[in-house]
Short mmCIF file of C-alpha atoms and ligand atoms in Angstrom, two decimals:
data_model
loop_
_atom_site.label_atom_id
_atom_site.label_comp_id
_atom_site.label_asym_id
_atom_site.label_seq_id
_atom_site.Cartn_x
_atom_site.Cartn_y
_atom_site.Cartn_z
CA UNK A 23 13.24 -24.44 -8.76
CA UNK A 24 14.32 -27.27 -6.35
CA UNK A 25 14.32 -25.14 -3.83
CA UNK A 26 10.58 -25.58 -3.59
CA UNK A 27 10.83 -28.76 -2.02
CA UNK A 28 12.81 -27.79 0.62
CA UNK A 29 10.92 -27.21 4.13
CA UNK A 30 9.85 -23.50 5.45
CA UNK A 31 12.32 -23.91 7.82
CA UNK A 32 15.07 -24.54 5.88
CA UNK A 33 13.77 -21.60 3.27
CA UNK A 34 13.91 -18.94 5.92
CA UNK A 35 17.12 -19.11 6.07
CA UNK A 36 18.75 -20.83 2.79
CA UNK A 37 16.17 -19.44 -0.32
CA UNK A 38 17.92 -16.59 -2.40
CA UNK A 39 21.54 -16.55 -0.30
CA UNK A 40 24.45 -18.02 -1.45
CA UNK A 41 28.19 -18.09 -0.50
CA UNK A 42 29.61 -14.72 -1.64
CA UNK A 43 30.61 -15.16 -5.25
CA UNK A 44 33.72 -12.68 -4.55
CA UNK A 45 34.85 -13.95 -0.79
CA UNK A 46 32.86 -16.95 -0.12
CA UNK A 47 31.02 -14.70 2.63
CA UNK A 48 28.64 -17.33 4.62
CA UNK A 49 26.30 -14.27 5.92
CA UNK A 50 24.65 -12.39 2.69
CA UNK A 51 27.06 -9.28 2.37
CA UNK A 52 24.89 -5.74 2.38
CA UNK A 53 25.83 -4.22 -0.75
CA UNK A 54 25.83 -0.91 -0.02
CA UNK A 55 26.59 0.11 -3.23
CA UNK A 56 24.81 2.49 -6.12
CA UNK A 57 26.05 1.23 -9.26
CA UNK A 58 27.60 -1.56 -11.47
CA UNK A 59 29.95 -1.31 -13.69
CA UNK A 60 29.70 -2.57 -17.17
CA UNK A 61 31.27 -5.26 -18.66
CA UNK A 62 31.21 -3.23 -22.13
CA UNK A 63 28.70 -1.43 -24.04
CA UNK A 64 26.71 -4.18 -25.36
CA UNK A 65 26.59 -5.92 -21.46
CA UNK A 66 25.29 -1.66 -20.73
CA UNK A 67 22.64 -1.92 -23.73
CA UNK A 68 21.43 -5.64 -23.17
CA UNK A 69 20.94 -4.61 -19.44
CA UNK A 70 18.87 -1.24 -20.78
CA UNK A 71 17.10 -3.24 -23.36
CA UNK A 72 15.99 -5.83 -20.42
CA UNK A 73 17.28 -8.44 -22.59
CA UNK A 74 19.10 -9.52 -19.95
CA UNK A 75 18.98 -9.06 -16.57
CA UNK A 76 21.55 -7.62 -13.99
CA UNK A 77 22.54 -4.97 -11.73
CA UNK A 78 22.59 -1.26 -13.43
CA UNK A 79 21.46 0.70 -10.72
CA UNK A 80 20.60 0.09 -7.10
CA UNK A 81 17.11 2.26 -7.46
CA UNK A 82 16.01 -0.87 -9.78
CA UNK A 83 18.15 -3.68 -8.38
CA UNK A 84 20.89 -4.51 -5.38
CA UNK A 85 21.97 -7.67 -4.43
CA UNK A 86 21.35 -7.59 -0.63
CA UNK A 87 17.98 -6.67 -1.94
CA UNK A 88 17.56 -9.05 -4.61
CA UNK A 89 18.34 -11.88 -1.85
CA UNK A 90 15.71 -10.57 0.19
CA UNK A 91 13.18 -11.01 -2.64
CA UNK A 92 14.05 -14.12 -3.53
CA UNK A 93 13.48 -15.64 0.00
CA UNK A 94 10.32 -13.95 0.37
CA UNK A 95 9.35 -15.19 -3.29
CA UNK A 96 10.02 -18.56 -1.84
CA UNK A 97 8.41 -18.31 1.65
CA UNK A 98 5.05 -17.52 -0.21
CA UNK A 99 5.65 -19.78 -2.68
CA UNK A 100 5.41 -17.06 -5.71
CA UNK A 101 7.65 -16.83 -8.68
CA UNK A 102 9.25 -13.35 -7.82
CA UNK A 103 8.74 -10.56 -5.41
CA UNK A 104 9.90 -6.33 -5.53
CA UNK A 105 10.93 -4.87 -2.27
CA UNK A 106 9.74 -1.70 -1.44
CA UNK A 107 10.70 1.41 1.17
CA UNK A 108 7.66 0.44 3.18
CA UNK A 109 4.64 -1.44 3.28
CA UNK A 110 2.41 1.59 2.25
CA UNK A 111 5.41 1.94 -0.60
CA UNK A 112 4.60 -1.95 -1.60
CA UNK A 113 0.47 -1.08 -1.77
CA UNK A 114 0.92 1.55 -4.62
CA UNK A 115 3.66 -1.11 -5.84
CA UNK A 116 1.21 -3.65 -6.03
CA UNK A 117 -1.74 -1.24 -7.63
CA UNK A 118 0.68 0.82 -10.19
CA UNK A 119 0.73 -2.11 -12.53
CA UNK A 120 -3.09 -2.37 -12.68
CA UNK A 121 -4.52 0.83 -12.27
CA UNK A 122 -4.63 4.27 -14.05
CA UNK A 123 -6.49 7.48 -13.58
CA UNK A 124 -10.23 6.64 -13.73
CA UNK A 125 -10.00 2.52 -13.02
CA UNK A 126 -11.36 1.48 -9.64
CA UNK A 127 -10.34 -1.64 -7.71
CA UNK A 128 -12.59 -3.01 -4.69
CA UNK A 129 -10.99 -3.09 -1.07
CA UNK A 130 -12.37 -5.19 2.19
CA UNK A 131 -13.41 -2.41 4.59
CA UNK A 132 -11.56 -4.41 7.50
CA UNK A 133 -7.95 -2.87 7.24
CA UNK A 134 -5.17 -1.32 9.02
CA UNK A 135 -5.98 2.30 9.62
CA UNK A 136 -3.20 3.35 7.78
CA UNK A 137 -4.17 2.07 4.25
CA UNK A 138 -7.61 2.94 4.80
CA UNK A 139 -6.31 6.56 4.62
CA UNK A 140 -4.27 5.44 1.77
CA UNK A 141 -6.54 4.24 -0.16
CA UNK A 142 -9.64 6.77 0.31
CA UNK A 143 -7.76 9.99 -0.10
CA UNK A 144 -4.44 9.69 -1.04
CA UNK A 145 -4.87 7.53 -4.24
CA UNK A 146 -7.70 10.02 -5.36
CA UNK A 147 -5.19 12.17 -6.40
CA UNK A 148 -3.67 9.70 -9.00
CA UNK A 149 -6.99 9.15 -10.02
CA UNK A 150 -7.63 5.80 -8.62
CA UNK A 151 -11.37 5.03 -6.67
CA UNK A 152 -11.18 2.75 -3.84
CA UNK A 153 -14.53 1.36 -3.15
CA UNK A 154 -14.43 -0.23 0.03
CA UNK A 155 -16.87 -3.14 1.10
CA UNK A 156 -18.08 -5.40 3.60
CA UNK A 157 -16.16 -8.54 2.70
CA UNK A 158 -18.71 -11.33 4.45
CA UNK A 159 -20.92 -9.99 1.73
CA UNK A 160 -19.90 -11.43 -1.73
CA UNK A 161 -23.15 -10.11 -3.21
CA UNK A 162 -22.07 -6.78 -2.87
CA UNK A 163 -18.24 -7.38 -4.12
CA UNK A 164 -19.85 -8.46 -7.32
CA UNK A 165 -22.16 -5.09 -6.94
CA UNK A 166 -19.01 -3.10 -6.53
CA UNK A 167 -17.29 -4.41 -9.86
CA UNK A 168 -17.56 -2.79 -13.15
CA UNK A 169 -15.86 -2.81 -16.64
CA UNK A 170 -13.07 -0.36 -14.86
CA UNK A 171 -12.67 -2.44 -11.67
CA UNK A 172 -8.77 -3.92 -11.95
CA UNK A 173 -8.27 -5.62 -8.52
CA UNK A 174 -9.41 -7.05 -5.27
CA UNK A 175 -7.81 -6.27 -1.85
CA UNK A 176 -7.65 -7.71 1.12
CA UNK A 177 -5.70 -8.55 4.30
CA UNK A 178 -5.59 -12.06 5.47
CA UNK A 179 -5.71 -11.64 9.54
CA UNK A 180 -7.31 -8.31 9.11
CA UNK A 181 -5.18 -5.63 11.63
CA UNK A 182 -6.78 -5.03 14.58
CA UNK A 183 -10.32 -6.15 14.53
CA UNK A 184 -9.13 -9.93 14.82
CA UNK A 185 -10.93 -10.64 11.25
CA UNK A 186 -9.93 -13.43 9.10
CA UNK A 187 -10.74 -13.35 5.65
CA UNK A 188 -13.18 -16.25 4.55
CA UNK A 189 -9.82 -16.17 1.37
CA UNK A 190 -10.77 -19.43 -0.32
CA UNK A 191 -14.44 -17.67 -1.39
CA UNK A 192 -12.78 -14.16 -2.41
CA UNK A 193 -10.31 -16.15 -4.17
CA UNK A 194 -12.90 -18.03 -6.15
CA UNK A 195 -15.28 -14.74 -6.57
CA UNK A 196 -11.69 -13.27 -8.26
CA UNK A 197 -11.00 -15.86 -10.82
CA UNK A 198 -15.01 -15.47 -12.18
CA UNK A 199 -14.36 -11.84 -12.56
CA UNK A 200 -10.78 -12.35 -13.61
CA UNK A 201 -9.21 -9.75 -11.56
CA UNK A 202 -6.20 -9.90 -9.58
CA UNK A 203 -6.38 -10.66 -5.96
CA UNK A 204 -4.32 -9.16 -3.79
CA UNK A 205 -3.48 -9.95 -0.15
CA UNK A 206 -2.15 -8.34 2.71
CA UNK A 207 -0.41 -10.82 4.74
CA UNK A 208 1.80 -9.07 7.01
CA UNK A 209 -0.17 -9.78 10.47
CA UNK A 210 -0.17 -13.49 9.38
CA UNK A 211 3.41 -13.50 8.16
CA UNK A 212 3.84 -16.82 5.43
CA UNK A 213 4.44 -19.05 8.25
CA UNK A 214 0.71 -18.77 9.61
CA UNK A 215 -0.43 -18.26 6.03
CA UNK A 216 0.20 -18.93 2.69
CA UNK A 217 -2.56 -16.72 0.30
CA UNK A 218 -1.25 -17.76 -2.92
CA UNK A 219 -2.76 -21.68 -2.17
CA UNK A 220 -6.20 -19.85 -1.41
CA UNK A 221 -6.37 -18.31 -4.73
CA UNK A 222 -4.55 -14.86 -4.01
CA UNK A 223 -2.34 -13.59 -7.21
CA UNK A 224 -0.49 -11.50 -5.55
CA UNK A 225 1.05 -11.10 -1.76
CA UNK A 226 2.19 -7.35 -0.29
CA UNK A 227 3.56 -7.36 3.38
CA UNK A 228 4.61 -4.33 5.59
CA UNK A 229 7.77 -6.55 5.86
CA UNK A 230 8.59 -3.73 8.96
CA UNK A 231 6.71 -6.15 10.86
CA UNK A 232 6.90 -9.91 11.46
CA UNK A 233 9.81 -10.67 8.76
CA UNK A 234 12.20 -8.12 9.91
CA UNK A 235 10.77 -9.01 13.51
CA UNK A 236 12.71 -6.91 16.08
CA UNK A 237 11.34 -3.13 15.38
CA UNK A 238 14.48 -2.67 13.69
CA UNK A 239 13.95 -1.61 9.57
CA UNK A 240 11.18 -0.21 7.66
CA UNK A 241 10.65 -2.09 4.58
CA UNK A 242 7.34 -3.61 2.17
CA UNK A 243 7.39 -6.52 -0.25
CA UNK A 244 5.17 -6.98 -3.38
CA UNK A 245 5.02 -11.04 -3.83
CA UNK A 246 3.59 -12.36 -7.69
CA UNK A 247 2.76 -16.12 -7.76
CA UNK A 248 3.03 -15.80 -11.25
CA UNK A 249 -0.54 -16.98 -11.87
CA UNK A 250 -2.85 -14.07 -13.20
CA UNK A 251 -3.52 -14.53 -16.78
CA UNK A 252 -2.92 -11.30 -17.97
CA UNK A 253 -3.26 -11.38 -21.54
CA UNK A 254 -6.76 -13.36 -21.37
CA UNK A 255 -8.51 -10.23 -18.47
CA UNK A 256 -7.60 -8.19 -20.96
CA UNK A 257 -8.13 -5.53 -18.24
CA UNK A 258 -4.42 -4.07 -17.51
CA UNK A 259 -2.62 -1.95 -20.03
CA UNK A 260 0.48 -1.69 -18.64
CA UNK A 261 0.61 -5.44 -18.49
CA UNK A 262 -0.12 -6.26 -22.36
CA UNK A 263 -0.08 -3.08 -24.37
CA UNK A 264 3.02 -2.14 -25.77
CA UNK A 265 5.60 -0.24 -23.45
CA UNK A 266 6.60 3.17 -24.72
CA UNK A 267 9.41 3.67 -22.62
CA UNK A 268 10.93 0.55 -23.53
CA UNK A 269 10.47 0.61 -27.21
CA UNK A 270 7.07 -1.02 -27.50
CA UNK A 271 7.60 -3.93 -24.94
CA UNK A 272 4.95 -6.18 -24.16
CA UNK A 273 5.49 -7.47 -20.85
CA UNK A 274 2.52 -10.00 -20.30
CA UNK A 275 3.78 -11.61 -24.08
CA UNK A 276 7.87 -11.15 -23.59
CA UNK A 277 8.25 -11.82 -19.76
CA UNK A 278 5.12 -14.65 -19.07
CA UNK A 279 4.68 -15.27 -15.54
CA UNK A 280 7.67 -12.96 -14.30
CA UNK A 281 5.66 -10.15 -16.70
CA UNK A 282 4.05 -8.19 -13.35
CA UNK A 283 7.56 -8.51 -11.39
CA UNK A 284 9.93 -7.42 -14.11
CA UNK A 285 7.27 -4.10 -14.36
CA UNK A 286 7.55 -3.70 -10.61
CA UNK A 287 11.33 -3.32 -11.25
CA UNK A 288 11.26 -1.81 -14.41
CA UNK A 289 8.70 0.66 -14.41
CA UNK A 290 7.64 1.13 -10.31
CA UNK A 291 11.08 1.14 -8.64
CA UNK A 292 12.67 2.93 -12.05
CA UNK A 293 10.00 6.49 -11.74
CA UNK A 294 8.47 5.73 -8.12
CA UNK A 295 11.92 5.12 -6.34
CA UNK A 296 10.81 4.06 -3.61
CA UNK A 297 13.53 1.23 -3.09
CA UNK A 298 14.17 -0.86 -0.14
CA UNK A 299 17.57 0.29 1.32
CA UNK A 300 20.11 -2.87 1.58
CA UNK A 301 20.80 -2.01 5.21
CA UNK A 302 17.40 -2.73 5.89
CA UNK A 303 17.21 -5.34 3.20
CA UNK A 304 20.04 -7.05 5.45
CA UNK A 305 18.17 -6.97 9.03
CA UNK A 306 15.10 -7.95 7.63
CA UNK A 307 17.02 -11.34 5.76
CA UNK A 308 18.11 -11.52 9.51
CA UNK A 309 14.59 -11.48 10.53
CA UNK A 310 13.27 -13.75 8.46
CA UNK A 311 15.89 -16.72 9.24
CA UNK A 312 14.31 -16.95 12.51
CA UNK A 313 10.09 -16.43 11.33
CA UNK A 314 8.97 -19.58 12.51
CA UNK A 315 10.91 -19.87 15.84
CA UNK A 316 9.36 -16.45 16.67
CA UNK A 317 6.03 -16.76 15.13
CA UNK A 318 5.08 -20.17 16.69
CA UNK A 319 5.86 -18.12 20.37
CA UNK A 320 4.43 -15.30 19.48
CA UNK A 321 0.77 -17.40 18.78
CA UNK A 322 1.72 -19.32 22.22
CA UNK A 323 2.02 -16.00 24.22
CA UNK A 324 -1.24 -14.43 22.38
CA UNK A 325 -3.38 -17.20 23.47
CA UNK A 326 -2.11 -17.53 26.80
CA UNK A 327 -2.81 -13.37 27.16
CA UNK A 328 -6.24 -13.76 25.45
CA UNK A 329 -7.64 -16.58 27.73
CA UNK A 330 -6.24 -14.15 30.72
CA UNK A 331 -8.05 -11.28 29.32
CA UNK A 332 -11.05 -13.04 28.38
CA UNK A 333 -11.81 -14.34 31.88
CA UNK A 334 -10.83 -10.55 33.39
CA UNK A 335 -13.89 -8.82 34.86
CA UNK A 336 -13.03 -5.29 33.55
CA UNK A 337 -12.52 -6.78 29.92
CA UNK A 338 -15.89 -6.67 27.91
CA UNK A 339 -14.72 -9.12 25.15
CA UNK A 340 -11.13 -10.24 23.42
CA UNK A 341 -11.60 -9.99 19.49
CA UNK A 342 -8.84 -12.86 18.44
CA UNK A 343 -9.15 -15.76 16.20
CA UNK A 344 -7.26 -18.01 18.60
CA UNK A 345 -10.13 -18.30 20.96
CA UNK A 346 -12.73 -20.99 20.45
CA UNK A 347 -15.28 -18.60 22.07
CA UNK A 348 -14.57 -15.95 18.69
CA UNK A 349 -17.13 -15.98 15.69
CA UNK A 350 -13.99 -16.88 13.37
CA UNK A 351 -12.05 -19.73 15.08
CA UNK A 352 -13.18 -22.34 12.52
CA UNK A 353 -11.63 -19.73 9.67
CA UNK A 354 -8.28 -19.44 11.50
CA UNK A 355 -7.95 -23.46 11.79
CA UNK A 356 -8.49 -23.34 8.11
CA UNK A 357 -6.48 -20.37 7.02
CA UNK A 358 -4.07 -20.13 9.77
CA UNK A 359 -3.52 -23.68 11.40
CA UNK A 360 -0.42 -23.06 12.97
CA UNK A 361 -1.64 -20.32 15.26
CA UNK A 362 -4.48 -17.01 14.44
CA UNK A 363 -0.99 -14.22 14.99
CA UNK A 364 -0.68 -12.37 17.63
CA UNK A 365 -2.48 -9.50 17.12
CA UNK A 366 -5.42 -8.81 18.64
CA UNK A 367 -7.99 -6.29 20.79
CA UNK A 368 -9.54 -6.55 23.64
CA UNK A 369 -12.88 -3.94 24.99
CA UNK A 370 -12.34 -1.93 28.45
CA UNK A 371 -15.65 -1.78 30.49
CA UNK A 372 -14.22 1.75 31.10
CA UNK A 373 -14.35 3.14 27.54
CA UNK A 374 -11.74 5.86 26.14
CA UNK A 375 -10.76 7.25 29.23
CA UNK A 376 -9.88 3.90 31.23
CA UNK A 377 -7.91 2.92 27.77
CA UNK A 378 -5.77 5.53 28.00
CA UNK A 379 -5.00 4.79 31.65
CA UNK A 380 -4.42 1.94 30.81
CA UNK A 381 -1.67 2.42 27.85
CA UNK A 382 0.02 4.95 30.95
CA UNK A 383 -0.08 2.12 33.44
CA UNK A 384 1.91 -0.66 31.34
CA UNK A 385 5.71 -1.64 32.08
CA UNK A 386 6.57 -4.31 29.83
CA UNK A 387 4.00 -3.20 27.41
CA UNK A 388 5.49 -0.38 24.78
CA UNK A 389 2.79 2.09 24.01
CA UNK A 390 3.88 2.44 20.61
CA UNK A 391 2.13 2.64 16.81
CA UNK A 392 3.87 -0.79 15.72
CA UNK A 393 3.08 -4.06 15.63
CA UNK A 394 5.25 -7.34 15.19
CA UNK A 395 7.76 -6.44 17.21
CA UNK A 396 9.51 -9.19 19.37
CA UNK A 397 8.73 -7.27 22.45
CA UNK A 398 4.86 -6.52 23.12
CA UNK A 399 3.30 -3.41 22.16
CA UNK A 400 0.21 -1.96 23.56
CA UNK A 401 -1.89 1.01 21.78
CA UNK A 402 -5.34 2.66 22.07
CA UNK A 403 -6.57 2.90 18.31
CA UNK A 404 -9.06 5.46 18.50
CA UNK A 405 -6.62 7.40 19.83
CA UNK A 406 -3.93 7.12 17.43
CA UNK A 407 -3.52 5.39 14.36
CA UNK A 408 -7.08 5.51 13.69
CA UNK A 409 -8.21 8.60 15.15
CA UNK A 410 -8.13 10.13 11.31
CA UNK A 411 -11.06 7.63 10.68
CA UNK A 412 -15.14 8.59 11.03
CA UNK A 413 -16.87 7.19 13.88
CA UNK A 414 -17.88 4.43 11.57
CA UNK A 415 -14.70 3.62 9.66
CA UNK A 416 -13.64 3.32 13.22
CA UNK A 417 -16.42 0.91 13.99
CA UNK A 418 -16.10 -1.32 10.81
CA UNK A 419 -12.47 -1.50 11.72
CA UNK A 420 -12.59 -2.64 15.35
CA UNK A 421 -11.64 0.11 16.21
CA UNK A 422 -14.16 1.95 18.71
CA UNK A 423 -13.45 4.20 21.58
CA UNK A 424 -13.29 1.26 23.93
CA UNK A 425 -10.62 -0.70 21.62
CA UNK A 426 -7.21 -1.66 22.83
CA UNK A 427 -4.68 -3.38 20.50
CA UNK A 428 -2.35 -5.59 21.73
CA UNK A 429 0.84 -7.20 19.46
CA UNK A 430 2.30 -9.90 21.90
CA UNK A 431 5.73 -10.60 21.72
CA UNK A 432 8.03 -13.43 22.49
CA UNK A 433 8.45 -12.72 26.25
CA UNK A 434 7.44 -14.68 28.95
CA UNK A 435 3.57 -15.14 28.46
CA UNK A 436 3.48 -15.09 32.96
CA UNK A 437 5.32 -11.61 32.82
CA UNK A 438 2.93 -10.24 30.12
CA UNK A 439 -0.22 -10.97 31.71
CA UNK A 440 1.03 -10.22 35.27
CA UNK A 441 1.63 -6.66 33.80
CA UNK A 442 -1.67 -6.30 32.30
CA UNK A 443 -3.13 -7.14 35.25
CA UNK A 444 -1.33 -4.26 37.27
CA UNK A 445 -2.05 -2.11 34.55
CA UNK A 446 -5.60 -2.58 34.30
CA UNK A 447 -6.50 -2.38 38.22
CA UNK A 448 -4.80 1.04 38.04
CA UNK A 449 -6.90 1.66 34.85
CA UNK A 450 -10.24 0.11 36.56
CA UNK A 451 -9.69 -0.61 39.71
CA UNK A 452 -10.90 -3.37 39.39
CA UNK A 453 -8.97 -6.33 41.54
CA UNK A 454 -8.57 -9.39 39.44
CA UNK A 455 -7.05 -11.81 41.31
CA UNK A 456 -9.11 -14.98 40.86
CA UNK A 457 -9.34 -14.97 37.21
CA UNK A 458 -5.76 -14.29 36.95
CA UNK A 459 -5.27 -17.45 39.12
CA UNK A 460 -7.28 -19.47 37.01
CA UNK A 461 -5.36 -18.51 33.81
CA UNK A 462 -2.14 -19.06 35.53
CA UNK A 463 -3.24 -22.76 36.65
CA UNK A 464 -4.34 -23.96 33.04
CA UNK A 465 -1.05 -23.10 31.83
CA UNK A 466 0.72 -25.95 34.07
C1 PLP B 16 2.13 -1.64 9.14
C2 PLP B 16 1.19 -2.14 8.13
C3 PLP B 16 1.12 -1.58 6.86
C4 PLP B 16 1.98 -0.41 6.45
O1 PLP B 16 3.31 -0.77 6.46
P1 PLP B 16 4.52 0.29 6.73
O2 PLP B 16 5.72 -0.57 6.65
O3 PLP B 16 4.28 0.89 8.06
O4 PLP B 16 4.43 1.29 5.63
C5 PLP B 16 0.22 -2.13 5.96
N1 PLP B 16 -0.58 -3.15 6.30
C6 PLP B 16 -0.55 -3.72 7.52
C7 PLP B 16 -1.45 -4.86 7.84
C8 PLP B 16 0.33 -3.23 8.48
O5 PLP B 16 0.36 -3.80 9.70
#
């Protein structure tokens, strides 16, 4: 594809759009459309039969959508991508291929509240274990893997403790035990990070966040890189057994490296339906054609906050990457050069109660359960979207009772901290004045 040699800058906004066949349309049109229409019955069989590949139905395939794949495919540098409803749809996207009742795949226990729940009660009911582990300890990854272990999952900035994943040593540990490894990259968006180079197989983003970028469209993305050799794991039936429902398919053996995409389509978004709209498709293309523009200022503003917050005397401690002072700043100049996101949490000397003064006492701040937004957003995890978790989940996930997440946005980094500051003498009273000061002169 030459469009691999083209710069992320000019992929964001070029990869997988093209002039309108019909009207020369500059802007990607949104399709919002159900069905195709034949060109006769052989074009309706060949398109059944997979033998060739177009637009039947826009469950399995739309071009606003398809568009949106494509760039995303590109941005990540993978060979094909399915877009999903949601980034929870794109998890059991990623898994359906692999799993099956009884298989088990191993899961970092540093991850968004959300698919912790997920992935520890939900999936039980299709049959599928999630054993979740510590993932500085490779010992007991390897513990955690038997003959019915299909995949490895991860997030590369892990959501909210300010955890990056050491990806390079997973990513070996996954080729010795040939199993897939999935990433979840949405905090780190493919501008900050790029899994696939780290030995990741496959990429799944919450593309609600970062990519669409302005709190506008839910949406998830399942990314292949084409690299997992399917046939030689010998591990995933639906990848190289023969496919009943499309007369005795194999995929791995008739599709090669688009084999795992072409069963996302085929099989996933065919009986699990749960299709990206192409409204939403549409603002998220939008989205993306400005990533690095917004993701380089959102990394600015998140260190300028942190350094704030850091030298604040009612903040215990500021868990983010970006700071030299945290235990996984040499990680993020490996894994994310460009800037460690900007998500992060910070500890209030006052515990839960001053937290949720706090979340009351923001203006610019949005107390909301988002992240990636270009405005900033402000929540109390414990509180919310982990407050289904034990004490402990809660703990391994940075997420204890004294936890507040922040998601900076692309304001001006002065008015940000200026309202934190307000907000957190209400919350502590606690005057801050000469560490605010000091923040504001290194700046200049
Ligand atoms: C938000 C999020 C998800 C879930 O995505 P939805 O689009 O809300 O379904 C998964 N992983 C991470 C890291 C997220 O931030």
């Amino acid at each position: 594809m030459a469009e691999r040699t083209y710069g992320f800058d000019t992929l964001q906004i070029h990869a997988g759009a093209r002039p309108d066949p019909a009207t020369g349309a500059r802007q990607t049109p949104i399709y919002q459309n159900t069905a195709y229409v034949f060109r006769d019955a052989d074009h309706a069989a060949a398109l059944f039969n997979l033998q060739e590949v177009g637009y039947i139905y826009s469950r399995l395939t739309n071009p606003t959508v398809s568009a949106l794949q494509e760039r995303v495919a590109a941005l990540e540098g993978g060979v094909g991508a399915v877009a999903c409803a949601s980034g929870h749809a794109a998890q059991i996207m990623a898994l359906f291929p692999l799993m099956g009742p009884g298989a088990n795949f191993v899961a970092s226990n540093r991850l968004y509240g959300g698919t912790i729940t997920q992935f520890s009660q939900t999936f039980k009911r299709f049959g599928w274990e999630c054993r979740f582990v510590d993932f500085e300890d490779t010992s007991a990854i390897r513990k955690a893997i038997d003959a019915n272990t299909k995949a490895i999952f991860c997030e590369s900035i892990a959501n909210p403790g300010g955890y990056i994943t050491d990806l390079e040593k997973i990513g070996k540990l996954a080729e010795k035990e040939k199993l897939p490894l999935i990433v979840d990259n949405t905090s780190a968006s493919p501008f900050l990070c790029r899994p696939f180079e780290w030995g990741a197989t496959q990429v799944v983003h919450s593309t609600t966040k970062y990519l669409s970028g302005n709190g506008t469209s839910m949406g998830g993305i399942v990314v292949d890189s084409g690299k997992f050799d399917w046939i030689g794991a010998g591990k995933h039936p639906s990848m190289i057994e023969p496919e009943p429902a499309y007369h005795g398919l194999k995929f791995a053996e008739t599709f090669g490296p688009l084999a795992y995409t072409f069963h996302g389509i085929a099989i996933g978004l065919r009986d699990i339906g749960a299709c990206q709209s192409p409204m939403n498709a549409f603002q998220t293309l939008l989205g993306i054609e400005t990533l690095s523009l917004r993701m380089a200022k959102h990394c600015e503003n998140a260190k300028r906050v942190a350094e704030f917050l850091a030298g604040h005397p009612a903040v215990e401690y500021v868990s983010y990457a970006g700071l030299d002072t945290s235990p996984y700043a040499l990680r993020a100049r490996k894994y994310t050069p460009k800037g460690a996101g900007a998500i992060f949490t910070f500890g209030v000397k006052g515990g839960y109660e001053s937290c949720l003064k706090l979340v009351d006492a923001v203006e610019i701040f949005s107390h909301v359960a988002n992240l990636g937004d270009s405005r900033s957003l402000i929540i109390h995890s414990a509180s919310t979207t982990h407050r289904q978790l034990t004490p402990e989940q809660q703990a391994a996930a940075g997420a204890g009772p004294e936890v507040v997440r922040l998601s900076i946005g692309i304001e001006d980094a002065a008015d940000l901290i200026a309202d934190l500051e307000q907000a957190l003498d209400k919350a502590c009273g606690t005057a801050a004045k000469p560490a605010a000061k000091a923040a504001k002169k290194k700046k200049k």
